[in-house]
Coordinates of N, CA and C in Angstrom, one line a residue:
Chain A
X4 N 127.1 -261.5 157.4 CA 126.5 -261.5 156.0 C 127.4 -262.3 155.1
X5 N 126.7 -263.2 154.5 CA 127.6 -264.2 153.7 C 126.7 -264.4 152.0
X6 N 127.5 -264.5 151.2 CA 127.0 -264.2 150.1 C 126.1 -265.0 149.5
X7 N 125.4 -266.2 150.0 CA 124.1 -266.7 149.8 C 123.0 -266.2 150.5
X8 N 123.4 -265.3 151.5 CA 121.9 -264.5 152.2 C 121.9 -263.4 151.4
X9 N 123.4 -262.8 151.1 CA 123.0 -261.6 150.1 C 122.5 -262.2 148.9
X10 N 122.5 -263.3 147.9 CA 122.1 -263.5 146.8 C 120.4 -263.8 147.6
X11 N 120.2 -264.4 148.7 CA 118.8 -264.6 148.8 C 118.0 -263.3 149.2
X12 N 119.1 -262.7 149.6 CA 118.1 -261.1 149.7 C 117.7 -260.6 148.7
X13 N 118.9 -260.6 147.8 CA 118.8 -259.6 146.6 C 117.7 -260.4 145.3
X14 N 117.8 -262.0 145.4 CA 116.3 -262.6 144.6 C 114.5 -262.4 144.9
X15 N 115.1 -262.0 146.4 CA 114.0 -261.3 146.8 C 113.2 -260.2 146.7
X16 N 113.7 -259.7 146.6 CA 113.8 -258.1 146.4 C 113.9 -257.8 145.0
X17 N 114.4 -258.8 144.1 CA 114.1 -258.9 142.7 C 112.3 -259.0 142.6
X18 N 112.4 -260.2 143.2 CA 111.2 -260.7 143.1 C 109.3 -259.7 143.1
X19 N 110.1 -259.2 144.3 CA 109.2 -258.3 144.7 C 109.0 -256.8 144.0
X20 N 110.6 -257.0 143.2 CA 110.1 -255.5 141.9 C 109.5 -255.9 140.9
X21 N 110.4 -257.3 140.1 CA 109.4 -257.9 138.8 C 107.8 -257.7 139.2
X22 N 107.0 -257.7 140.3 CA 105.7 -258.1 140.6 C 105.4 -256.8 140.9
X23 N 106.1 -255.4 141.5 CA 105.4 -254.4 141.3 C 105.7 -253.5 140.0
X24 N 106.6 -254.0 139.2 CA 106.6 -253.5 137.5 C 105.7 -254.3 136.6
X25 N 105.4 -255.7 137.1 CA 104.0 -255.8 136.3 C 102.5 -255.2 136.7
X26 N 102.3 -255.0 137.8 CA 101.2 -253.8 138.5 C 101.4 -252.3 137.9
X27 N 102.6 -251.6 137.9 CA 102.7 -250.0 138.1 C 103.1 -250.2 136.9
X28 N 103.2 -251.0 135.7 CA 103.9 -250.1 134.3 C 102.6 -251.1 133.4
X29 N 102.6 -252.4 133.7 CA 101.2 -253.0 132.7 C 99.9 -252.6 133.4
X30 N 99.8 -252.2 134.7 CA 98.6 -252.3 135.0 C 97.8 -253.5 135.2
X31 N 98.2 -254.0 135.5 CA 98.0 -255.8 135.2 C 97.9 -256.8 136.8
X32 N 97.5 -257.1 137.3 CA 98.0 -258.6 137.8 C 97.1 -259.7 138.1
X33 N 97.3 -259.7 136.6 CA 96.2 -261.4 136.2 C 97.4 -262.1 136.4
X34 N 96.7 -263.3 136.9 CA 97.4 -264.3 137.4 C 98.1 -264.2 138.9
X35 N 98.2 -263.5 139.5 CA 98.8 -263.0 140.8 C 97.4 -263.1 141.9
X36 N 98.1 -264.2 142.7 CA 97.2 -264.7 143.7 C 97.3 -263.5 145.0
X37 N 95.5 -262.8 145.2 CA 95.9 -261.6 146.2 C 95.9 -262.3 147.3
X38 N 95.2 -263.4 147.7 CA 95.6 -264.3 148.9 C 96.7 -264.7 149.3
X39 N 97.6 -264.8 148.6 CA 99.3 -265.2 148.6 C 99.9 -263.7 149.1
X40 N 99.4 -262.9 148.4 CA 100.0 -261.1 148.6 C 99.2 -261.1 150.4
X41 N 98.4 -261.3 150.7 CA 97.9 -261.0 151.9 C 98.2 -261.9 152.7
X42 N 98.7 -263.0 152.4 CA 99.4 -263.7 153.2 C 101.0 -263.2 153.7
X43 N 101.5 -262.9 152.6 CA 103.1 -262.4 152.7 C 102.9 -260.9 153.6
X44 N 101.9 -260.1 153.5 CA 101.4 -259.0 154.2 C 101.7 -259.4 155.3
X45 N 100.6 -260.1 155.8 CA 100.7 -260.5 157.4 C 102.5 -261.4 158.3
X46 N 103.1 -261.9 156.9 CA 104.0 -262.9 157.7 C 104.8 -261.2 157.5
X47 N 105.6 -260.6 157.2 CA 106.0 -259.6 157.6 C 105.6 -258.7 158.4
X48 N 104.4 -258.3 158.9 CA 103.9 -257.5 159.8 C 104.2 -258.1 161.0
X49 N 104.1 -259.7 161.0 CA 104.3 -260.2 162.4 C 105.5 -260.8 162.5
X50 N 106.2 -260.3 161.6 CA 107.9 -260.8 161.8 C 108.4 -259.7 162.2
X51 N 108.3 -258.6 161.9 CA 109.2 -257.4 161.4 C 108.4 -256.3 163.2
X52 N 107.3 -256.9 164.0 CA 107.5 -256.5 164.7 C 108.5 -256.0 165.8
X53 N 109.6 -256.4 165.8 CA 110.5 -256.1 166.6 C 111.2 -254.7 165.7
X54 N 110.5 -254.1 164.8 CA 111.9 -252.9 163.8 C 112.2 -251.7 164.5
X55 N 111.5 -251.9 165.3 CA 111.5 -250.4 166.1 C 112.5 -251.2 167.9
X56 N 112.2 -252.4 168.4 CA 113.3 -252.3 169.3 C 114.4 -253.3 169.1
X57 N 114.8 -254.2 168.1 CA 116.1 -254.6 167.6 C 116.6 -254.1 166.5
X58 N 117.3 -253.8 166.8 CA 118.4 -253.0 165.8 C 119.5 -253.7 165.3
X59 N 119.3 -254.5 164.1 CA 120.8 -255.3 163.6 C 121.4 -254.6 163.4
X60 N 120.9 -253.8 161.9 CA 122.4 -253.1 161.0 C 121.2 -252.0 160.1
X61 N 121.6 -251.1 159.8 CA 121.0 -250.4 158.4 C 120.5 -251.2 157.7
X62 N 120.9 -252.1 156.9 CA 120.3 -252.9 156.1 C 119.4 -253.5 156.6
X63 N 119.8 -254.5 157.7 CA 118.3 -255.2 158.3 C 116.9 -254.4 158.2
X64 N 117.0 -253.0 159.0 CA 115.9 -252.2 158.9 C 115.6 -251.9 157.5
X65 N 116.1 -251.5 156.9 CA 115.7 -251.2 155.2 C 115.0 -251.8 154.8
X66 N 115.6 -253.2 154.9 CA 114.8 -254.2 153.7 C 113.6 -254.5 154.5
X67 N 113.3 -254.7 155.8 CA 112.1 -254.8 156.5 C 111.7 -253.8 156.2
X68 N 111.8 -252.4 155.7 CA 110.4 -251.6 155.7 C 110.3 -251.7 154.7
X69 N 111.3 -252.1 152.9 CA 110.9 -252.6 151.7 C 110.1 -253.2 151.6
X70 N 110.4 -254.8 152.4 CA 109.6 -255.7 152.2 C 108.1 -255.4 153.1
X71 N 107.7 -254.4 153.7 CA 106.5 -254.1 154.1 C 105.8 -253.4 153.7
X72 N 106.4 -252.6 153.0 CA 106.2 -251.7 152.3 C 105.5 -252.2 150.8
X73 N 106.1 -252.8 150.3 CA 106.0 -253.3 148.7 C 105.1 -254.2 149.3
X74 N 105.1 -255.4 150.6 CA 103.9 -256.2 150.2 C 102.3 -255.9 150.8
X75 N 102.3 -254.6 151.7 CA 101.1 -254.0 151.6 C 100.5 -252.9 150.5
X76 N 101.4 -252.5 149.8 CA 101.2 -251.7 148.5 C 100.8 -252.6 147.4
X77 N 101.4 -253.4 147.4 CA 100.8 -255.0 146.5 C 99.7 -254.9 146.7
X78 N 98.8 -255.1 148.1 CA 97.5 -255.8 148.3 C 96.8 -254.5 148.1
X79 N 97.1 -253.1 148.4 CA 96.4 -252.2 147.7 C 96.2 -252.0 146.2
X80 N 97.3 -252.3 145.2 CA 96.9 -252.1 144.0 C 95.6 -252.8 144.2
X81 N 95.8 -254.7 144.1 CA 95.1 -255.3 143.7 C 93.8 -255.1 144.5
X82 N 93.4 -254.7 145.5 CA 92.4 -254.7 146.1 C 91.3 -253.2 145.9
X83 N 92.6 -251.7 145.5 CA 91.9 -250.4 145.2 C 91.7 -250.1 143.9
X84 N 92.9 -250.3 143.5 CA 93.3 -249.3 142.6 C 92.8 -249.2 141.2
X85 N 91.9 -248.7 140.2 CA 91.1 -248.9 139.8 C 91.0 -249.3 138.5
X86 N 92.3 -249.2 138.2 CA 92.3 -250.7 136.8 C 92.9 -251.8 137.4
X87 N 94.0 -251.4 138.2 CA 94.4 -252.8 138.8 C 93.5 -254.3 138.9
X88 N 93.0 -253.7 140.0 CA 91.7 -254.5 140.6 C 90.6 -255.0 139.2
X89 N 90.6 -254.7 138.3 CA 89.7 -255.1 137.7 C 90.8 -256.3 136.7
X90 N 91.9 -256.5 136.8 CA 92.8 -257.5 136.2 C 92.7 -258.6 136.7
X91 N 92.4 -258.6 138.4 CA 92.8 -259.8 139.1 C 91.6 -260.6 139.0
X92 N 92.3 -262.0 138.9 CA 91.1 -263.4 138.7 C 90.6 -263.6 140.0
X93 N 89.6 -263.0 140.4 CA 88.5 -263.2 141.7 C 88.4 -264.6 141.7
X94 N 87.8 -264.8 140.8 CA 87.0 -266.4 140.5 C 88.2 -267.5 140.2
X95 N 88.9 -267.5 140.4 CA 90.2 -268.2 139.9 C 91.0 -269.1 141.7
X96 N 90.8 -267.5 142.3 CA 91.5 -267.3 143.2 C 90.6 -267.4 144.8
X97 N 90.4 -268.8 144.5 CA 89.3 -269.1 145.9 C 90.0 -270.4 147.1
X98 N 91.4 -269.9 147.4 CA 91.7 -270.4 148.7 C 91.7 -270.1 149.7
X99 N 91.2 -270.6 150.5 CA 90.2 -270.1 152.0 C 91.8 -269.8 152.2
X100 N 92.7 -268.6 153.0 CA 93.4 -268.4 153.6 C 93.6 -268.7 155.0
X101 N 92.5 -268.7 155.5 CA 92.0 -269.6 157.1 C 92.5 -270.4 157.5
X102 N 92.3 -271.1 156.0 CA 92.7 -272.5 156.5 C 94.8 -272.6 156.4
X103 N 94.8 -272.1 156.4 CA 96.7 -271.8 156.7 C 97.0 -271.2 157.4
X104 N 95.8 -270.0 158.0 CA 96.8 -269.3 159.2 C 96.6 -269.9 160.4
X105 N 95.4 -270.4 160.5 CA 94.8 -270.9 161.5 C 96.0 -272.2 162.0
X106 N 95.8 -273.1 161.5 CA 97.0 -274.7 161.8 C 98.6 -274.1 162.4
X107 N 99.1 -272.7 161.1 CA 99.9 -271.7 161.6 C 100.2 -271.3 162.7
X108 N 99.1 -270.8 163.8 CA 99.1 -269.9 164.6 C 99.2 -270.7 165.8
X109 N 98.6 -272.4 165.5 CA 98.6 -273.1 166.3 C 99.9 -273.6 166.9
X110 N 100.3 -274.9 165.9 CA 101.2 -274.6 165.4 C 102.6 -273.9 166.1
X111 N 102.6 -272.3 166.4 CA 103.2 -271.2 167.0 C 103.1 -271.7 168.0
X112 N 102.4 -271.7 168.7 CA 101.3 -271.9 169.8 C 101.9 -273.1 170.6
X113 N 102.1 -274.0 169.6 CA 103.0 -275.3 170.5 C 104.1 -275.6 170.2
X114 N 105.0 -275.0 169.3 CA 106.4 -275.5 169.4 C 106.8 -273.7 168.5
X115 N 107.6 -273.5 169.6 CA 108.7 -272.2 169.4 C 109.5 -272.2 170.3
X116 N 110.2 -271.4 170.5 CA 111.9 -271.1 170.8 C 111.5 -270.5 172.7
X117 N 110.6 -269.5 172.7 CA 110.4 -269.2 173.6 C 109.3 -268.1 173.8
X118 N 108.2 -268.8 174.8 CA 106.8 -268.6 175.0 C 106.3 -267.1 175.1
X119 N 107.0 -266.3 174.4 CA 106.8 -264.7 174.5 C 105.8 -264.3 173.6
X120 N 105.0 -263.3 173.7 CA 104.1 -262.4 172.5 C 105.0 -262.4 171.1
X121 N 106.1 -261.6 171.1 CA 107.0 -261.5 170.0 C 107.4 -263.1 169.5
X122 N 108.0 -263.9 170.5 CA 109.0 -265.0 169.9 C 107.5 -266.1 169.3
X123 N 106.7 -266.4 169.9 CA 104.8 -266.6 168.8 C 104.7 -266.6 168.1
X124 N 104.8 -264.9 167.8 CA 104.0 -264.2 166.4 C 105.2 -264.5 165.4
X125 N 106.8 -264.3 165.9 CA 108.0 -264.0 165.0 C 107.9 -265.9 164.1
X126 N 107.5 -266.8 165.2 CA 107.5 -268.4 164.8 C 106.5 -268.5 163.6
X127 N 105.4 -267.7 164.1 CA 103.7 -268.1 163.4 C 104.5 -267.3 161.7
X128 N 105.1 -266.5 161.8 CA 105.2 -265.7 160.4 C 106.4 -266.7 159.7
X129 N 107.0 -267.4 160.2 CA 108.1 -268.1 159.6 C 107.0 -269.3 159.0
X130 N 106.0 -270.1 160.0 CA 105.5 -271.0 159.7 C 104.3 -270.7 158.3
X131 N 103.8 -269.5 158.1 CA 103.1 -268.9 157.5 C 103.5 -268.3 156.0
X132 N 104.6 -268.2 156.6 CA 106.1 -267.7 154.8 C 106.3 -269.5 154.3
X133 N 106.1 -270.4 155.0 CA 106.5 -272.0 154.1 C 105.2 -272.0 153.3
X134 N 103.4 -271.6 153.6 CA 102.9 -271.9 152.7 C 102.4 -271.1 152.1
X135 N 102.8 -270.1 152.4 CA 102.1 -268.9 151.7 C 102.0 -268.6 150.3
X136 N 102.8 -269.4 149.8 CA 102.8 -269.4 148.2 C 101.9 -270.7 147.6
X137 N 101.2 -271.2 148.7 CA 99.9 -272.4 148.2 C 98.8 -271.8 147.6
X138 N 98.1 -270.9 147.5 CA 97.4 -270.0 146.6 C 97.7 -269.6 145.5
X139 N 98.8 -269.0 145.7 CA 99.6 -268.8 143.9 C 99.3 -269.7 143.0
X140 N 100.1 -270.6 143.8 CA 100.9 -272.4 142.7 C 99.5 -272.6 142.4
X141 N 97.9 -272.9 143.3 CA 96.8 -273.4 143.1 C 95.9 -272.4 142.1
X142 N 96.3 -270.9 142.1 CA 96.0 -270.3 140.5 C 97.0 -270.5 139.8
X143 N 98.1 -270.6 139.9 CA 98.7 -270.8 138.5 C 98.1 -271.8 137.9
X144 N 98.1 -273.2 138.6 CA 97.3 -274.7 138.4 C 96.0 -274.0 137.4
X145 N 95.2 -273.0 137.7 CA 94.2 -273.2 137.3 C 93.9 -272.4 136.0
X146 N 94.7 -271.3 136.2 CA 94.9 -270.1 135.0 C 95.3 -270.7 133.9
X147 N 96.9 -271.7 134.0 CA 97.4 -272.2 133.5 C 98.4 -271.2 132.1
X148 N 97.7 -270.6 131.9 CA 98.5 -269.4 130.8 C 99.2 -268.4 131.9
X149 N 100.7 -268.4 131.9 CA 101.4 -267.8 132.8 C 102.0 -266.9 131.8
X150 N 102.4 -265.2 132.1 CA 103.0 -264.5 131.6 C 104.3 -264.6 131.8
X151 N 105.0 -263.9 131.3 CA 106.3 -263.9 131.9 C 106.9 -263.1 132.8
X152 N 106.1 -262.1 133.2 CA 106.3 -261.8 134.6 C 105.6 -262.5 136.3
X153 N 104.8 -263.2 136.1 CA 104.6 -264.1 137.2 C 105.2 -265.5 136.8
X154 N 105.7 -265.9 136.2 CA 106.8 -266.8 136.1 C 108.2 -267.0 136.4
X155 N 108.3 -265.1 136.7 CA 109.8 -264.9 136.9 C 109.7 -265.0 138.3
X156 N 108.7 -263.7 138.4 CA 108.1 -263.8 140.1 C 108.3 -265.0 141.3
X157 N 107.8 -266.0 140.5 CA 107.4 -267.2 141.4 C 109.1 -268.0 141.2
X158 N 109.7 -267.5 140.2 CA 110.4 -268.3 140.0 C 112.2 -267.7 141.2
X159 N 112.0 -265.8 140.9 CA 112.8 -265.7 142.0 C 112.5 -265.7 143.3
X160 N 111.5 -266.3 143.7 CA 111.0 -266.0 144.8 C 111.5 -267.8 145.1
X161 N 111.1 -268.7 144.6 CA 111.9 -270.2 144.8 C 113.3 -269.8 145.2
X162 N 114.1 -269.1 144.2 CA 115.4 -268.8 144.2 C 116.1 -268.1 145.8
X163 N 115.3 -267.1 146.2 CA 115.6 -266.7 147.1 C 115.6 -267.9 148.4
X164 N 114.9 -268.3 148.7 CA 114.6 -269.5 149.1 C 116.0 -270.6 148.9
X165 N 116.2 -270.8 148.3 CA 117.6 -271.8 147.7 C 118.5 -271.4 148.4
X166 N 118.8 -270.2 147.9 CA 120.2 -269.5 148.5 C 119.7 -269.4 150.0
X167 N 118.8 -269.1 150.9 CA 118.4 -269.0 152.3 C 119.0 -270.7 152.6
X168 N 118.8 -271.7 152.4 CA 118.9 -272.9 152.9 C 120.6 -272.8 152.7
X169 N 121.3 -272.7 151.2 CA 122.8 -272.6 151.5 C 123.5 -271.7 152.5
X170 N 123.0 -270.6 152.6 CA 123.0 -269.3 153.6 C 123.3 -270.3 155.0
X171 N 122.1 -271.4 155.2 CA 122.1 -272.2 156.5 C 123.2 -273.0 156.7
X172 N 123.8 -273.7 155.8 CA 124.5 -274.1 156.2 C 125.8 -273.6 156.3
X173 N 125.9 -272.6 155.4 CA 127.2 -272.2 155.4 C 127.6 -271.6 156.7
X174 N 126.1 -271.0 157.5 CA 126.7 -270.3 158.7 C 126.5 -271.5 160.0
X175 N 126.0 -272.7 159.8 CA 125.9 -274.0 160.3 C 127.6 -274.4 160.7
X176 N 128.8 -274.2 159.5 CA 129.6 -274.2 159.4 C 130.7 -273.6 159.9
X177 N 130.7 -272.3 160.2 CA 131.2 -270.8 160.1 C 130.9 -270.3 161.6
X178 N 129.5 -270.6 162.3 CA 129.2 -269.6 163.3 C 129.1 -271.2 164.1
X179 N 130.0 -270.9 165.5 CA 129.3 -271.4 166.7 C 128.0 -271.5 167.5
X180 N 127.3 -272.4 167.2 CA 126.1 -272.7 168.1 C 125.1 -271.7 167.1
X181 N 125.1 -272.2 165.9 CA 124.1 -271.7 164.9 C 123.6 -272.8 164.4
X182 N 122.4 -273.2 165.4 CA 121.4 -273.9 165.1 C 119.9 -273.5 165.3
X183 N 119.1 -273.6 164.4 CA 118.0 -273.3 164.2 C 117.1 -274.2 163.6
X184 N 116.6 -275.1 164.5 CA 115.4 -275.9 164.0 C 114.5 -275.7 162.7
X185 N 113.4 -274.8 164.0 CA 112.2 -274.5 163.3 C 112.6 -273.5 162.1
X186 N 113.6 -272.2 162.0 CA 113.5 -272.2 161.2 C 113.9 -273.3 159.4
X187 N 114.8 -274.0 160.3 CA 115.0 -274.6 159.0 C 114.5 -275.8 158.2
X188 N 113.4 -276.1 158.9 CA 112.3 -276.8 158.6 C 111.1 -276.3 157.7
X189 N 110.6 -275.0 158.4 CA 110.2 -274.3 157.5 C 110.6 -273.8 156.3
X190 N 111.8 -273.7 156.6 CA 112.1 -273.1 155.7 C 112.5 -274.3 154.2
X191 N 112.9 -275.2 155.0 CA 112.8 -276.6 154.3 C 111.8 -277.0 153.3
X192 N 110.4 -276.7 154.0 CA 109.3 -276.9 153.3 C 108.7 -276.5 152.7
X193 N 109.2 -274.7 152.8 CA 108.7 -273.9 152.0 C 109.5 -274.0 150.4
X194 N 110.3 -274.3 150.3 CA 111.8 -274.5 149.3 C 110.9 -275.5 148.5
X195 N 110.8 -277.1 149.2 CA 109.9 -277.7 148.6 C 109.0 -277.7 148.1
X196 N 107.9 -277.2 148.5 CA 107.2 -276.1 147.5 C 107.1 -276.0 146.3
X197 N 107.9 -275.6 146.0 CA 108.6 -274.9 144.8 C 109.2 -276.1 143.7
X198 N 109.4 -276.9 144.3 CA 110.1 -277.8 143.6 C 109.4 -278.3 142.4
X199 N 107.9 -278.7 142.2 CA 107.0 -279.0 141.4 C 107.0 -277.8 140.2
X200 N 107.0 -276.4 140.5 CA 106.8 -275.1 139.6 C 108.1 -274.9 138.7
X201 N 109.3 -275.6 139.4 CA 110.6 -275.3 138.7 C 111.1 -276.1 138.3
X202 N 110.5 -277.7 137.9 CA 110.2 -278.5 137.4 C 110.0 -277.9 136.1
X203 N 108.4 -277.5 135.8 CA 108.1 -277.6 134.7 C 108.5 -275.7 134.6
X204 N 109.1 -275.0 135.0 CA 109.9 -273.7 134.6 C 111.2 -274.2 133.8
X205 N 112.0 -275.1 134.3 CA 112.9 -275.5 133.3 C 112.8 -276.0 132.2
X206 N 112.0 -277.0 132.1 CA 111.2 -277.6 131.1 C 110.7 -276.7 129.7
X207 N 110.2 -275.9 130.1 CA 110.0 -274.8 129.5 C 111.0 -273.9 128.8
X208 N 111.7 -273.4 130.1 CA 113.2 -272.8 129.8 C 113.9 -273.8 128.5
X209 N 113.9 -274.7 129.1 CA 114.7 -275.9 128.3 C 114.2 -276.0 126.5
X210 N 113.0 -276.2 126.5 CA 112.7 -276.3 125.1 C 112.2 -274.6 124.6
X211 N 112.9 -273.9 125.1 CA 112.3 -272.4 124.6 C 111.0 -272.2 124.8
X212 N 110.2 -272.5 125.6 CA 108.3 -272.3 125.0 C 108.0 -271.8 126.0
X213 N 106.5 -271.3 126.0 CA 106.1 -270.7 127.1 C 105.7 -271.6 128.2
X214 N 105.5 -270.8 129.3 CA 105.5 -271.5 130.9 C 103.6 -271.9 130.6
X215 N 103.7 -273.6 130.4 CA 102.3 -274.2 130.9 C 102.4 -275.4 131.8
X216 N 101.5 -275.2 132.6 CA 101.6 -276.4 133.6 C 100.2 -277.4 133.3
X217 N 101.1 -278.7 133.9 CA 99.9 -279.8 133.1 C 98.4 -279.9 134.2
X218 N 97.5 -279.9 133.8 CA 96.0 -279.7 134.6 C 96.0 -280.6 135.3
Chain B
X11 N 120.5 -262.4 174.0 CA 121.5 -262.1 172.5 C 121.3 -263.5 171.1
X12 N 121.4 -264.8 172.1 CA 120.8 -265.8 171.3 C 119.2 -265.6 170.4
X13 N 118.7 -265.1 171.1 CA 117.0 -264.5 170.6 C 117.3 -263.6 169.4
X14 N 118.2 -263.0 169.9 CA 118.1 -261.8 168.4 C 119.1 -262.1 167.6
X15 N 119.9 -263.2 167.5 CA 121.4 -263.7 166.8 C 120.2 -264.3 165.5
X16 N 119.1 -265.5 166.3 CA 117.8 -265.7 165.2 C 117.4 -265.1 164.3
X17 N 117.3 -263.4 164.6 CA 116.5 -263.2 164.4 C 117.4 -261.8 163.0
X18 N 118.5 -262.3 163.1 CA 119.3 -261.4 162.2 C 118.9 -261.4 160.8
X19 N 118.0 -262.6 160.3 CA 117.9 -262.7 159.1 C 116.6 -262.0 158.6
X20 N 116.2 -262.0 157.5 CA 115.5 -261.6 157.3 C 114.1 -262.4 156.5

């Protein structure tokens, strides 16, 4: 553990409280793409299958049942819960998910590490976490009035991201025969991403005003 | 051990 994976853990796990303290204390999550939440659903369910027979460290297990925990509880607010659900922009929020897991799975399918059930699904959820935030960015695009808690959202969730790529190299550096392709490609592209939203977040930041993105 | 050295992260 080196302290850009801990800062990328811990932006994470920021991330993912700012977004359930706008749910559990406003009652709220307009603007919060549930396709993006059911997407992050699934890339941890098929990552985190191994929690029960690899065993890193205490932590590793923890934060996998956090982060599964908090992103299927997410997709329950917005999908049960009975004011919740009436905040979210249905109509706003119309990207076929399909069409990402499907290229995804493929994708898995022809280039991973090694041709097992697990080492598949563990590829398909890495490839699946680079675009899983393409729903969001495309409601944010369209909502255009961002609060300041799905701005922070989106914004430590880029963050986490950042420190994961310094995390790479530093152990690129540091650990013998620590090389990893695919994920750092993905993970490459998913970072990019982001680069358009944090753009005009600084911009913002920068002249004091609230977070609007141009149509 | 290489398979799960990958797979340390989260």
């Amino acid at each position: 553990m080196n302290i850009f994976r801990l800062a990328g853990d811990m932006t994470h796990l920021a991330s993912v409280l700012v977004l359930l303290l706008k749910i559990h204390t406003i009652k709220s999550c307009a603007g919060v793409s549930l396709k993006t939440q059911e997407l992050y659903a699934i890339v941890f369910a098929t990552r985190y299958l191994d929690i029960l027979t690899s065993f890193v460290s205490i932590y590793n297990t923890l934060m996998k049942l956090i982060f599964l925990g908090s992103s299927f509880s997410i997709v329950w607010y917005m999908k049960y819960h009975k004011t919740v659900r009436r905040t979210y922009d249905r109509d706003q929020d119309t990207f076929r998910h399909w069409f990402l897991m499907l290229p995804c799975l493929l994708l898995a399918l022809l280039i991973h590490e090694k041709f097992t059930f697990f080492e598949v699904l563990w590829t398909f959820s890495l490839y699946l976490e680079a675009v899983a935030i393409l729903p969001q960015l495309v409601l944010l695009q369209r909502t255009r009035n961002i609060d300041n808690l799905t701005g922070q959202y989106i914004f430590l969730l880029g963050g986490y991201r950042g420190f994961y790529i310094l995390n790479w190299i530093y152990r690129y550096f540091t650990e013998p025969h620590y090389v990893h392709w695919i994920t750092w490609i993905a993970g490459l592209v998913q970072t990019l991403l982001y680069a358009d939203f944090f753009y005009y977040y600084f911009l913002s930041w920068k002249n004091n005003k609230k977070l609007q993105l141009p149509a | 051990l290489d398979a799960l050295l990958s797979h340390d992260e989260l």
